[in-house]
Amino acid sequence: MSAPIYDRVALIGLGLIASSMFWAMKRGGLAGEVTGYARSEATRETARRIGLCDRVCDSAAEAVADADLVVLAVPVGAMGAVAREIAAALKPGCTVTDVGSVKKHVIDAVAPELPEGVHFIPGHPLAGTEHSGPESGFAELFDNRWCLLVPVDCRSSGQVARLRSLWEGMGAHVDEMDAEHHDLVLAVTSHAPHLIAYTMVGVADDLRRVTDSEVIKYSAAGFRDFTRIAASDPTMWRDVFLTNKDATLEILGRFTEELFALQRAIRTGDGQHLFDYFTRTRAIRRGII
Ligand code: NAD
């Protein structure tokens, strides 16, 4: 096995993404010692019990001391406070990255907290499940998935290449993008679709004339997928919508315009509108695959 990419990695927050990173780093021999910290005592206890991290620490500062790479893997709304908590303990010259689903807000919250000489390279693996917590991670989560890096400082290019190798070693393909574009791309590919899934499940639940068990029993893949998505962690998704407000509202505005046009076509019996619309969307799908 070749030499690790980082001698010491600290994972702050020990949920789905951090635990999957731990198992993926171990699978590839990509890190020497991996330390971990989560805010809740119960999570730290679970992590110790299942062997998640080489050392689970009782403070974030203890976990990051001596780390070459620090990964912030907490909900987006907690990133700024966590950066403040670890700032004084960071090793000069280390790299801090994050895995948050929103990038502009995280950069605005984290960058001002970090001391000079620390490389901040925001990131976002486009991989997940509806499960959360320290026991939900697995080594294959990032295999053949994309990880987007959002470098903010051109002086960090050597460190960006190193972080890219880590993600590639964990099985991901890596692209770089600026924060604003990232947030718009994710609003259309992930954030708005999640909100629509939440809404559909809420609508089905409200419809008293159809029982929940009928909904599950008779649904084909479409609605089942909605319920799976709607089971995702409420804290994480609350933070995503509060922090990617502008891009999500832009996409939802466009979505409701198109939905109203389709609704009108159904009401007025405008089959041509429906046919043309569905023909266009089918061509888009065929062009993607
Ligand atoms: P998770 O709920 O599984 O884990 C979050 C962890 O952070 C928990 O261990 C929790 O105890 C800890 N935590 C919360 N607040 C904290 C604080 N203030 N200080 C220290 N620890 C704290 O969440 P996850 O799915 O691993 O998500 C983590 C990050 O990854 C989020 O920013 C999310 O946006 C991003 N992300 C999630 C997915 C996904 O599909 N789940 C995909 C890509 C990126």
Tab-separated table of N, CA, C and O in Angstrom, residues 67-188:
chain	number	residue	atom	x	y	z
A	67	ALA	N	-3.634	18.061	13.382
A	67	ALA	CA	-4.209	17.505	12.144
A	67	ALA	C	-3.678	18.256	10.922
A	67	ALA	O	-3.546	19.483	10.937
A	68	ASP	N	-3.384	17.494	9.849
A	68	ASP	CA	-2.977	18.110	8.575
A	68	ASP	C	-4.211	18.479	7.765
A	68	ASP	O	-4.179	19.383	6.948
A	69	LEU	N	-5.290	17.708	7.985
A	69	LEU	CA	-6.553	17.988	7.304
A	69	LEU	C	-7.673	17.938	8.338
A	69	LEU	O	-7.790	16.968	9.093
A	70	VAL	N	-8.490	18.989	8.369
A	70	VAL	CA	-9.651	19.035	9.258
A	70	VAL	C	-10.901	19.070	8.380
A	70	VAL	O	-11.003	19.907	7.473
A	71	VAL	N	-11.823	18.147	8.618
A	71	VAL	CA	-13.055	18.071	7.820
A	71	VAL	C	-14.239	18.492	8.684
A	71	VAL	O	-14.522	17.854	9.708
A	72	LEU	N	-14.913	19.568	8.293
A	72	LEU	CA	-16.116	19.997	9.011
A	72	LEU	C	-17.304	19.269	8.391
A	72	LEU	O	-17.638	19.495	7.226
A	73	ALA	N	-17.919	18.366	9.162
A	73	ALA	CA	-19.001	17.524	8.630
A	73	ALA	C	-20.236	17.644	9.520
A	73	ALA	O	-20.855	16.650	9.877
A	74	VAL	N	-20.550	18.890	9.870
A	74	VAL	CA	-21.717	19.183	10.713
A	74	VAL	C	-22.783	19.837	9.827
A	74	VAL	O	-22.491	20.214	8.685
A	75	PRO	N	-24.027	19.997	10.314
A	75	PRO	CA	-25.024	20.695	9.497
A	75	PRO	C	-24.535	22.090	9.095
A	75	PRO	O	-23.781	22.734	9.844
A	76	VAL	N	-24.979	22.549	7.921
A	76	VAL	CA	-24.479	23.809	7.364
A	76	VAL	C	-24.610	24.968	8.350
A	76	VAL	O	-23.701	25.799	8.479
A	77	GLY	N	-25.710	25.009	9.091
A	77	GLY	CA	-25.937	26.107	10.024
A	77	GLY	C	-24.984	26.121	11.204
A	77	GLY	O	-24.890	27.119	11.916
A	78	ALA	N	-24.249	25.010	11.434
A	78	ALA	CA	-23.320	24.934	12.575
A	78	ALA	C	-21.870	25.175	12.169
A	78	ALA	O	-20.981	25.252	13.027
A	79	MET	N	-21.599	25.325	10.875
A	79	MET	CA	-20.200	25.398	10.388
A	79	MET	C	-19.417	26.574	10.996
A	79	MET	O	-18.263	26.417	11.411
A	80	GLY	N	-20.054	27.765	11.028
A	80	GLY	CA	-19.350	28.956	11.514
A	80	GLY	C	-18.946	28.798	12.981
A	80	GLY	O	-17.806	29.081	13.362
A	81	ALA	N	-19.874	28.313	13.799
A	81	ALA	CA	-19.595	28.150	15.236
A	81	ALA	C	-18.494	27.114	15.450
A	81	ALA	O	-17.613	27.292	16.315
A	82	VAL	N	-18.503	26.050	14.670
A	82	VAL	CA	-17.473	25.009	14.820
A	82	VAL	C	-16.102	25.568	14.405
A	82	VAL	O	-15.087	25.330	15.070
A	83	ALA	N	-16.080	26.358	13.318
A	83	ALA	CA	-14.806	26.961	12.882
A	83	ALA	C	-14.236	27.853	13.987
A	83	ALA	O	-13.030	27.838	14.265
A	84	ARG	N	-15.128	28.620	14.645
A	84	ARG	CA	-14.694	29.500	15.742
A	84	ARG	C	-14.102	28.677	16.886
A	84	ARG	O	-13.090	29.019	17.478
A	85	GLU	N	-14.754	27.541	17.153
A	85	GLU	CA	-14.353	26.675	18.275
A	85	GLU	C	-12.956	26.066	18.057
A	85	GLU	O	-12.208	25.876	19.001
A	86	ILE	N	-12.601	25.788	16.787
A	86	ILE	CA	-11.328	25.094	16.537
A	86	ILE	C	-10.201	26.033	16.128
A	86	ILE	O	-9.037	25.632	16.129
A	87	ALA	N	-10.546	27.296	15.788
A	87	ALA	CA	-9.571	28.183	15.138
A	87	ALA	C	-8.224	28.244	15.870
A	87	ALA	O	-7.161	28.074	15.251
A	88	ALA	N	-8.266	28.446	17.196
A	88	ALA	CA	-7.018	28.656	17.943
A	88	ALA	C	-6.188	27.382	18.025
A	88	ALA	O	-4.972	27.441	18.268
A	89	ALA	N	-6.805	26.231	17.823
A	89	ALA	CA	-6.076	24.967	17.995
A	89	ALA	C	-5.513	24.423	16.674
A	89	ALA	O	-4.807	23.415	16.664
A	90	LEU	N	-5.809	25.097	15.546
A	90	LEU	CA	-5.381	24.564	14.243
A	90	LEU	C	-3.870	24.669	14.076
A	90	LEU	O	-3.251	25.662	14.476
A	91	LYS	N	-3.291	23.651	13.449
A	91	LYS	CA	-1.847	23.661	13.177
A	91	LYS	C	-1.575	24.616	12.012
A	91	LYS	O	-2.265	24.536	10.993
A	92	PRO	N	-0.592	25.510	12.111
A	92	PRO	CA	-0.305	26.407	10.986
A	92	PRO	C	-0.017	25.594	9.722
A	92	PRO	O	0.666	24.571	9.782
A	93	GLY	N	-0.572	26.035	8.599
A	93	GLY	CA	-0.324	25.349	7.322
A	93	GLY	C	-1.261	24.185	7.047
A	93	GLY	O	-1.179	23.565	5.978
A	94	CYS	N	-2.153	23.873	7.998
A	94	CYS	CA	-3.057	22.748	7.756
A	94	CYS	C	-4.156	23.156	6.758
A	94	CYS	O	-4.301	24.329	6.433
A	95	THR	N	-4.892	22.160	6.286
A	95	THR	CA	-6.029	22.422	5.398
A	95	THR	C	-7.320	22.169	6.153
A	95	THR	O	-7.440	21.167	6.856
A	96	VAL	N	-8.266	23.100	6.002
A	96	VAL	CA	-9.615	22.896	6.536
A	96	VAL	C	-10.547	22.764	5.340
A	96	VAL	O	-10.503	23.587	4.420
A	97	THR	N	-11.350	21.708	5.328
A	97	THR	CA	-12.365	21.563	4.294
A	97	THR	C	-13.703	21.313	4.962
A	97	THR	O	-13.763	21.135	6.186
A	98	ASP	N	-14.766	21.326	4.169
A	98	ASP	CA	-16.074	20.991	4.725
A	98	ASP	C	-16.798	20.142	3.695
A	98	ASP	O	-16.316	19.977	2.571
A	99	VAL	N	-17.944	19.584	4.095
A	99	VAL	CA	-18.702	18.738	3.168
A	99	VAL	C	-20.129	19.253	3.021
A	99	VAL	O	-21.018	18.531	2.584
A	100	GLY	N	-20.351	20.498	3.412
A	100	GLY	CA	-21.706	21.064	3.456
A	100	GLY	C	-22.377	21.124	2.090
A	100	GLY	O	-21.720	21.333	1.066
A	101	SER	N	-23.709	20.999	2.112
A	101	SER	CA	-24.482	20.952	0.869
A	101	SER	C	-24.669	22.328	0.234
A	101	SER	O	-25.190	22.428	-0.872
A	102	VAL	N	-24.306	23.384	0.946
A	102	VAL	CA	-24.409	24.751	0.433
A	102	VAL	C	-23.018	25.364	0.556
A	102	VAL	O	-22.326	25.122	1.549
A	103	LYS	N	-22.581	26.147	-0.425
A	103	LYS	CA	-21.193	26.606	-0.368
A	103	LYS	C	-21.016	28.086	-0.032
A	103	LYS	O	-20.136	28.421	0.753
A	104	LYS	N	-21.852	28.981	-0.589
A	104	LYS	CA	-21.591	30.401	-0.348
A	104	LYS	C	-21.762	30.725	1.139
A	104	LYS	O	-20.916	31.381	1.736
A	105	HIS	N	-22.818	30.230	1.743
A	105	HIS	CA	-23.061	30.505	3.158
A	105	HIS	C	-21.912	29.952	4.017
A	105	HIS	O	-21.446	30.604	4.955
A	106	VAL	N	-21.461	28.737	3.692
A	106	VAL	CA	-20.397	28.121	4.500
A	106	VAL	C	-19.106	28.950	4.387
A	106	VAL	O	-18.430	29.206	5.391
A	107	ILE	N	-18.801	29.400	3.169
A	107	ILE	CA	-17.585	30.213	2.990
A	107	ILE	C	-17.698	31.506	3.805
A	107	ILE	O	-16.771	31.883	4.528
A	108	ASP	N	-18.847	32.163	3.711
A	108	ASP	CA	-19.039	33.423	4.455
A	108	ASP	C	-18.953	33.202	5.965
A	108	ASP	O	-18.495	34.067	6.712
A	109	ALA	N	-19.402	32.031	6.429
A	109	ALA	CA	-19.413	31.766	7.881
A	109	ALA	C	-18.058	31.282	8.388
A	109	ALA	O	-17.656	31.600	9.504
A	110	VAL	N	-17.347	30.489	7.579
A	110	VAL	CA	-16.124	29.830	8.071
A	110	VAL	C	-14.863	30.659	7.810
A	110	VAL	O	-14.011	30.817	8.699
A	111	ALA	N	-14.717	31.194	6.583
A	111	ALA	CA	-13.454	31.855	6.205
A	111	ALA	C	-13.012	32.934	7.212
A	111	ALA	O	-11.834	32.964	7.598
A	112	PRO	N	-13.913	33.820	7.676
A	112	PRO	CA	-13.446	34.861	8.601
A	112	PRO	C	-12.962	34.334	9.945
A	112	PRO	O	-12.266	35.032	10.678
A	113	GLU	N	-13.342	33.104	10.280
A	113	GLU	CA	-12.961	32.541	11.588
A	113	GLU	C	-11.558	31.925	11.583
A	113	GLU	O	-10.976	31.706	12.634
A	114	LEU	N	-11.032	31.610	10.380
A	114	LEU	CA	-9.785	30.836	10.325
A	114	LEU	C	-8.557	31.735	10.357
A	114	LEU	O	-8.550	32.802	9.738
A	115	PRO	N	-7.499	31.293	11.053
A	115	PRO	CA	-6.294	32.126	11.131
A	115	PRO	C	-5.527	32.148	9.810
A	115	PRO	O	-5.669	31.249	8.989
A	116	GLU	N	-4.693	33.184	9.626
A	116	GLU	CA	-3.782	33.276	8.483
A	116	GLU	C	-2.959	31.995	8.381
A	116	GLU	O	-2.584	31.422	9.410
A	117	GLY	N	-2.684	31.570	7.167
A	117	GLY	CA	-1.768	30.430	7.004
A	117	GLY	C	-2.479	29.090	6.970
A	117	GLY	O	-1.861	28.056	6.697
A	118	VAL	N	-3.779	29.096	7.235
A	118	VAL	CA	-4.558	27.856	7.124
A	118	VAL	C	-5.215	27.861	5.744
A	118	VAL	O	-5.720	28.880	5.302
A	119	HIS	N	-5.151	26.732	5.032
A	119	HIS	CA	-5.776	26.647	3.705
A	119	HIS	C	-7.222	26.204	3.870
A	119	HIS	O	-7.478	25.134	4.415
A	120	PHE	N	-8.139	27.014	3.385
A	120	PHE	CA	-9.556	26.640	3.456
A	120	PHE	C	-10.020	26.238	2.054
A	120	PHE	O	-9.998	27.054	1.126
A	121	ILE	N	-10.411	24.985	1.911
A	121	ILE	CA	-10.850	24.470	0.595
A	121	ILE	C	-12.229	23.824	0.768
A	121	ILE	O	-12.344	22.644	1.105
A	122	PRO	N	-13.304	24.602	0.547
A	122	PRO	CA	-14.643	24.047	0.706
A	122	PRO	C	-14.896	22.907	-0.279
A	122	PRO	O	-14.338	22.891	-1.388
A	123	GLY	N	-15.736	21.964	0.134
A	123	GLY	CA	-16.052	20.823	-0.734
A	123	GLY	C	-17.467	20.340	-0.506
A	123	GLY	O	-18.137	20.734	0.459
A	124	HIS	N	-17.928	19.478	-1.419
A	124	HIS	CA	-19.280	18.906	-1.275
A	124	HIS	C	-19.365	17.597	-2.053
A	124	HIS	O	-19.420	17.614	-3.286
A	125	PRO	N	-19.373	16.463	-1.344
A	125	PRO	CA	-19.572	15.195	-2.040
A	125	PRO	C	-21.046	15.024	-2.410
A	125	PRO	O	-21.916	15.203	-1.550
A	126	LEU	N	-21.309	14.719	-3.677
A	126	LEU	CA	-22.708	14.556	-4.104
A	126	LEU	C	-23.095	13.092	-3.903
A	126	LEU	O	-23.224	12.317	-4.853
A	127	ALA	N	-23.218	12.746	-2.644
A	127	ALA	CA	-23.529	11.360	-2.287
A	127	ALA	C	-24.227	11.389	-0.950
A	127	ALA	O	-23.874	12.188	-0.085
A	128	GLY	N	-25.206	10.538	-0.788
A	128	GLY	CA	-25.889	10.499	0.507
A	128	GLY	C	-26.952	9.432	0.505
A	128	GLY	O	-27.204	8.774	-0.515
A	129	THR	N	-27.550	9.241	1.651
A	129	THR	CA	-28.697	8.342	1.781
A	129	THR	C	-29.682	9.069	2.681
A	129	THR	O	-29.387	10.174	3.163
A	130	GLU	N	-30.823	8.463	2.961
A	130	GLU	CA	-31.776	9.104	3.874
A	130	GLU	C	-31.406	8.832	5.327
A	130	GLU	O	-32.094	9.283	6.241
A	131	HIS	N	-30.313	8.085	5.563
A	131	HIS	CA	-29.924	7.755	6.939
A	131	HIS	C	-28.929	8.778	7.475
A	131	HIS	O	-28.232	9.439	6.725
A	132	SER	N	-28.872	8.887	8.795
A	132	SER	CA	-27.913	9.809	9.400
A	132	SER	C	-27.310	9.176	10.650
A	132	SER	O	-27.763	8.122	11.089
A	133	GLY	N	-26.291	9.833	11.189
A	133	GLY	CA	-25.668	9.361	12.418
A	133	GLY	C	-24.442	8.496	12.174
A	133	GLY	O	-24.162	8.081	11.042
A	134	PRO	N	-23.686	8.207	13.256
A	134	PRO	CA	-22.378	7.546	13.126
A	134	PRO	C	-22.432	6.117	12.598
A	134	PRO	O	-21.460	5.626	12.040
A	135	GLU	N	-23.586	5.462	12.774
A	135	GLU	CA	-23.670	4.063	12.327
A	135	GLU	C	-24.148	3.926	10.883
A	135	GLU	O	-24.251	2.818	10.368
A	136	SER	N	-24.431	5.060	10.234
A	136	SER	CA	-25.017	4.982	8.886
A	136	SER	C	-23.972	4.968	7.766
A	136	SER	O	-24.301	4.725	6.611
A	137	GLY	N	-22.699	5.216	8.110
A	137	GLY	CA	-21.680	5.352	7.067
A	137	GLY	C	-21.190	4.013	6.524
A	137	GLY	O	-21.271	2.994	7.190
A	138	PHE	N	-20.693	4.054	5.280
A	138	PHE	CA	-20.081	2.863	4.678
A	138	PHE	C	-19.039	3.307	3.651
A	138	PHE	O	-19.153	4.382	3.053
A	139	ALA	N	-18.028	2.453	3.455
A	139	ALA	CA	-16.854	2.833	2.665
A	139	ALA	C	-17.164	3.135	1.208
A	139	ALA	O	-16.445	3.885	0.562
A	140	GLU	N	-18.244	2.561	0.685
A	140	GLU	CA	-18.525	2.683	-0.763
A	140	GLU	C	-19.368	3.909	-1.106
A	140	GLU	O	-19.685	4.127	-2.282
A	141	LEU	N	-19.753	4.714	-0.118
A	141	LEU	CA	-20.710	5.801	-0.387
A	141	LEU	C	-20.269	6.707	-1.540
A	141	LEU	O	-21.098	7.176	-2.324
A	142	PHE	N	-18.959	6.972	-1.634
A	142	PHE	CA	-18.504	7.963	-2.625
A	142	PHE	C	-18.072	7.337	-3.958
A	142	PHE	O	-17.695	8.064	-4.877
A	143	ASP	N	-18.129	6.007	-4.053
A	143	ASP	CA	-17.664	5.346	-5.272
A	143	ASP	C	-18.453	5.835	-6.484
A	143	ASP	O	-19.690	5.765	-6.502
A	144	ASN	N	-17.694	6.344	-7.479
A	144	ASN	CA	-18.297	6.818	-8.741
A	144	ASN	C	-19.286	7.961	-8.569
A	144	ASN	O	-20.123	8.184	-9.429
A	145	ARG	N	-19.213	8.663	-7.456
A	145	ARG	CA	-20.036	9.853	-7.263
A	145	ARG	C	-19.144	11.081	-7.463
A	145	ARG	O	-17.930	10.985	-7.409
A	146	TRP	N	-19.734	12.239	-7.660
A	146	TRP	CA	-18.943	13.458	-7.820
A	146	TRP	C	-18.674	14.109	-6.471
A	146	TRP	O	-19.518	14.063	-5.574
A	147	CYS	N	-17.496	14.724	-6.375
A	147	CYS	CA	-17.237	15.627	-5.252
A	147	CYS	C	-16.847	16.970	-5.861
A	147	CYS	O	-15.949	17.027	-6.710
A	148	LEU	N	-17.532	18.032	-5.468
A	148	LEU	CA	-17.221	19.365	-5.999
A	148	LEU	C	-16.341	20.107	-5.005
A	148	LEU	O	-16.687	20.196	-3.820
A	149	LEU	N	-15.203	20.604	-5.488
A	149	LEU	CA	-14.342	21.438	-4.642
A	149	LEU	C	-14.522	22.888	-5.096
A	149	LEU	O	-14.672	23.161	-6.288
A	150	VAL	N	-14.498	23.782	-4.110
A	150	VAL	CA	-14.775	25.197	-4.376
A	150	VAL	C	-13.616	26.021	-3.798
A	150	VAL	O	-13.770	26.663	-2.754
A	151	PRO	N	-12.437	25.972	-4.470
A	151	PRO	CA	-11.281	26.672	-3.904
A	151	PRO	C	-11.531	28.169	-3.825
A	151	PRO	O	-12.145	28.747	-4.729
A	152	VAL	N	-11.089	28.775	-2.721
A	152	VAL	CA	-11.348	30.203	-2.541
A	152	VAL	C	-10.064	31.036	-2.565
A	152	VAL	O	-10.119	32.250	-2.612
A	153	ASP	N	-8.895	30.371	-2.552
A	153	ASP	CA	-7.640	31.106	-2.464
A	153	ASP	C	-6.632	30.455	-3.410
A	153	ASP	O	-6.286	29.277	-3.243
A	154	CYS	N	-6.144	31.247	-4.400
A	154	CYS	CA	-5.256	30.659	-5.407
A	154	CYS	C	-3.924	30.200	-4.798
A	154	CYS	O	-3.223	29.370	-5.376
A	155	ARG	N	-3.593	30.683	-3.578
A	155	ARG	CA	-2.332	30.242	-2.948
A	155	ARG	C	-2.424	28.791	-2.479
A	155	ARG	O	-1.441	28.201	-2.049
A	156	SER	N	-3.625	28.202	-2.530
A	156	SER	CA	-3.811	26.844	-2.010
A	156	SER	C	-3.764	25.775	-3.097
A	156	SER	O	-4.129	24.634	-2.839
A	157	SER	N	-3.286	26.103	-4.326
A	157	SER	CA	-3.448	25.149	-5.429
A	157	SER	C	-2.788	23.790	-5.147
A	157	SER	O	-3.340	22.748	-5.495
A	158	GLY	N	-1.617	23.791	-4.485
A	158	GLY	CA	-0.971	22.511	-4.148
A	158	GLY	C	-1.839	21.697	-3.200
A	158	GLY	O	-1.960	20.466	-3.327
A	159	GLN	N	-2.462	22.397	-2.282
A	159	GLN	CA	-3.306	21.709	-1.291
A	159	GLN	C	-4.627	21.252	-1.917
A	159	GLN	O	-5.208	20.253	-1.494
A	160	VAL	N	-5.094	21.975	-2.938
A	160	VAL	CA	-6.306	21.536	-3.652
A	160	VAL	C	-6.014	20.199	-4.339
A	160	VAL	O	-6.819	19.261	-4.293
A	161	ALA	N	-4.830	20.103	-4.970
A	161	ALA	CA	-4.453	18.853	-5.665
A	161	ALA	C	-4.392	17.693	-4.666
A	161	ALA	O	-4.816	16.569	-4.963
A	162	ARG	N	-3.899	17.988	-3.460
A	162	ARG	CA	-3.792	16.935	-2.443
A	162	ARG	C	-5.179	16.471	-1.978
A	162	ARG	O	-5.435	15.273	-1.839
A	163	LEU	N	-6.064	17.445	-1.761
A	163	LEU	CA	-7.427	17.099	-1.328
A	163	LEU	C	-8.170	16.348	-2.440
A	163	LEU	O	-8.921	15.408	-2.184
A	164	ARG	N	-7.902	16.757	-3.685
A	164	ARG	CA	-8.499	16.061	-4.831
A	164	ARG	C	-8.057	14.590	-4.814
A	164	ARG	O	-8.878	13.691	-4.998
A	165	SER	N	-6.766	14.336	-4.538
A	165	SER	CA	-6.284	12.935	-4.501
A	165	SER	C	-6.994	12.151	-3.407
A	165	SER	O	-7.276	10.968	-3.573
A	166	LEU	N	-7.270	12.816	-2.279
A	166	LEU	CA	-7.959	12.111	-1.195
A	166	LEU	C	-9.346	11.666	-1.668
A	166	LEU	O	-9.736	10.507	-1.488
A	167	TRP	N	-10.087	12.612	-2.292
A	167	TRP	CA	-11.447	12.258	-2.744
A	167	TRP	C	-11.394	11.183	-3.824
A	167	TRP	O	-12.216	10.264	-3.847
A	168	GLU	N	-10.411	11.292	-4.715
A	168	GLU	CA	-10.291	10.263	-5.756
A	168	GLU	C	-9.962	8.911	-5.123
A	168	GLU	O	-10.500	7.883	-5.516
A	169	GLY	N	-9.118	8.939	-4.090
A	169	GLY	CA	-8.784	7.696	-3.383
A	169	GLY	C	-10.003	7.096	-2.687
A	169	GLY	O	-10.098	5.881	-2.497
A	170	MET	N	-10.961	7.975	-2.313
A	170	MET	CA	-12.194	7.481	-1.673
A	170	MET	C	-13.223	7.066	-2.720
A	170	MET	O	-14.361	6.750	-2.381
A	171	GLY	N	-12.857	7.111	-4.001
A	171	GLY	CA	-13.724	6.575	-5.053
A	171	GLY	C	-14.454	7.620	-5.877
A	171	GLY	O	-15.165	7.269	-6.828
A	172	ALA	N	-14.308	8.910	-5.524
A	172	ALA	CA	-15.111	9.948	-6.185
A	172	ALA	C	-14.407	10.510	-7.426
A	172	ALA	O	-13.195	10.397	-7.581
A	173	HIS	N	-15.205	11.126	-8.304
A	173	HIS	CA	-14.684	11.970	-9.376
A	173	HIS	C	-14.741	13.399	-8.832
A	173	HIS	O	-15.684	13.733	-8.112
A	174	VAL	N	-13.769	14.217	-9.213
A	174	VAL	CA	-13.709	15.556	-8.623
A	174	VAL	C	-13.812	16.630	-9.706
A	174	VAL	O	-13.178	16.527	-10.754
A	175	ASP	N	-14.634	17.647	-9.445
A	175	ASP	CA	-14.724	18.829	-10.302
A	175	ASP	C	-14.554	20.061	-9.422
A	175	ASP	O	-14.806	19.998	-8.219
A	176	GLU	N	-14.160	21.178	-10.067
A	176	GLU	CA	-14.079	22.432	-9.319
A	176	GLU	C	-15.123	23.402	-9.869
A	176	GLU	O	-15.432	23.369	-11.056
A	177	MET	N	-15.626	24.260	-8.992
A	177	MET	CA	-16.725	25.151	-9.367
A	177	MET	C	-16.710	26.346	-8.416
A	177	MET	O	-16.233	26.207	-7.291
A	178	ASP	N	-17.249	27.505	-8.865
A	178	ASP	CA	-17.329	28.588	-7.876
A	178	ASP	C	-18.608	28.443	-7.041
A	178	ASP	O	-19.540	27.738	-7.428
A	179	ALA	N	-18.603	29.109	-5.893
A	179	ALA	CA	-19.637	28.853	-4.882
A	179	ALA	C	-21.034	29.204	-5.373
A	179	ALA	O	-21.985	28.458	-5.161
A	180	GLU	N	-21.150	30.361	-6.053
A	180	GLU	CA	-22.484	30.789	-6.478
A	180	GLU	C	-23.075	29.804	-7.489
A	180	GLU	O	-24.249	29.441	-7.429
A	181	HIS	N	-22.210	29.361	-8.427
A	181	HIS	CA	-22.692	28.418	-9.435
A	181	HIS	C	-23.046	27.083	-8.770
A	181	HIS	O	-24.072	26.478	-9.086
A	182	HIS	N	-22.202	26.633	-7.846
A	182	HIS	CA	-22.503	25.402	-7.100
A	182	HIS	C	-23.895	25.474	-6.495
A	182	HIS	O	-24.703	24.547	-6.613
A	183	ASP	N	-24.195	26.585	-5.834
A	183	ASP	CA	-25.469	26.686	-5.107
A	183	ASP	C	-26.665	26.683	-6.062
A	183	ASP	O	-27.729	26.137	-5.723
A	184	LEU	N	-26.481	27.253	-7.274
A	184	LEU	CA	-27.570	27.232	-8.257
A	184	LEU	C	-27.745	25.815	-8.834
A	184	LEU	O	-28.864	25.304	-8.937
A	185	VAL	N	-26.608	25.182	-9.167
A	185	VAL	CA	-26.670	23.805	-9.708
A	185	VAL	C	-27.346	22.878	-8.693
A	185	VAL	O	-28.222	22.084	-9.041
A	186	LEU	N	-26.972	23.016	-7.427
A	186	LEU	CA	-27.550	22.118	-6.411
A	186	LEU	C	-29.000	22.468	-6.114
A	186	LEU	O	-29.804	21.579	-5.798
A	187	ALA	N	-29.366	23.748	-6.264
A	187	ALA	CA	-30.777	24.115	-6.051
A	187	ALA	C	-31.647	23.371	-7.056
A	187	ALA	O	-32.716	22.870	-6.704
A	188	VAL	N	-31.168	23.272	-8.312
A	188	VAL	CA	-32.000	22.635	-9.338
A	188	VAL	C	-31.891	21.105	-9.308
A	188	VAL	O	-32.869	20.409	-9.571
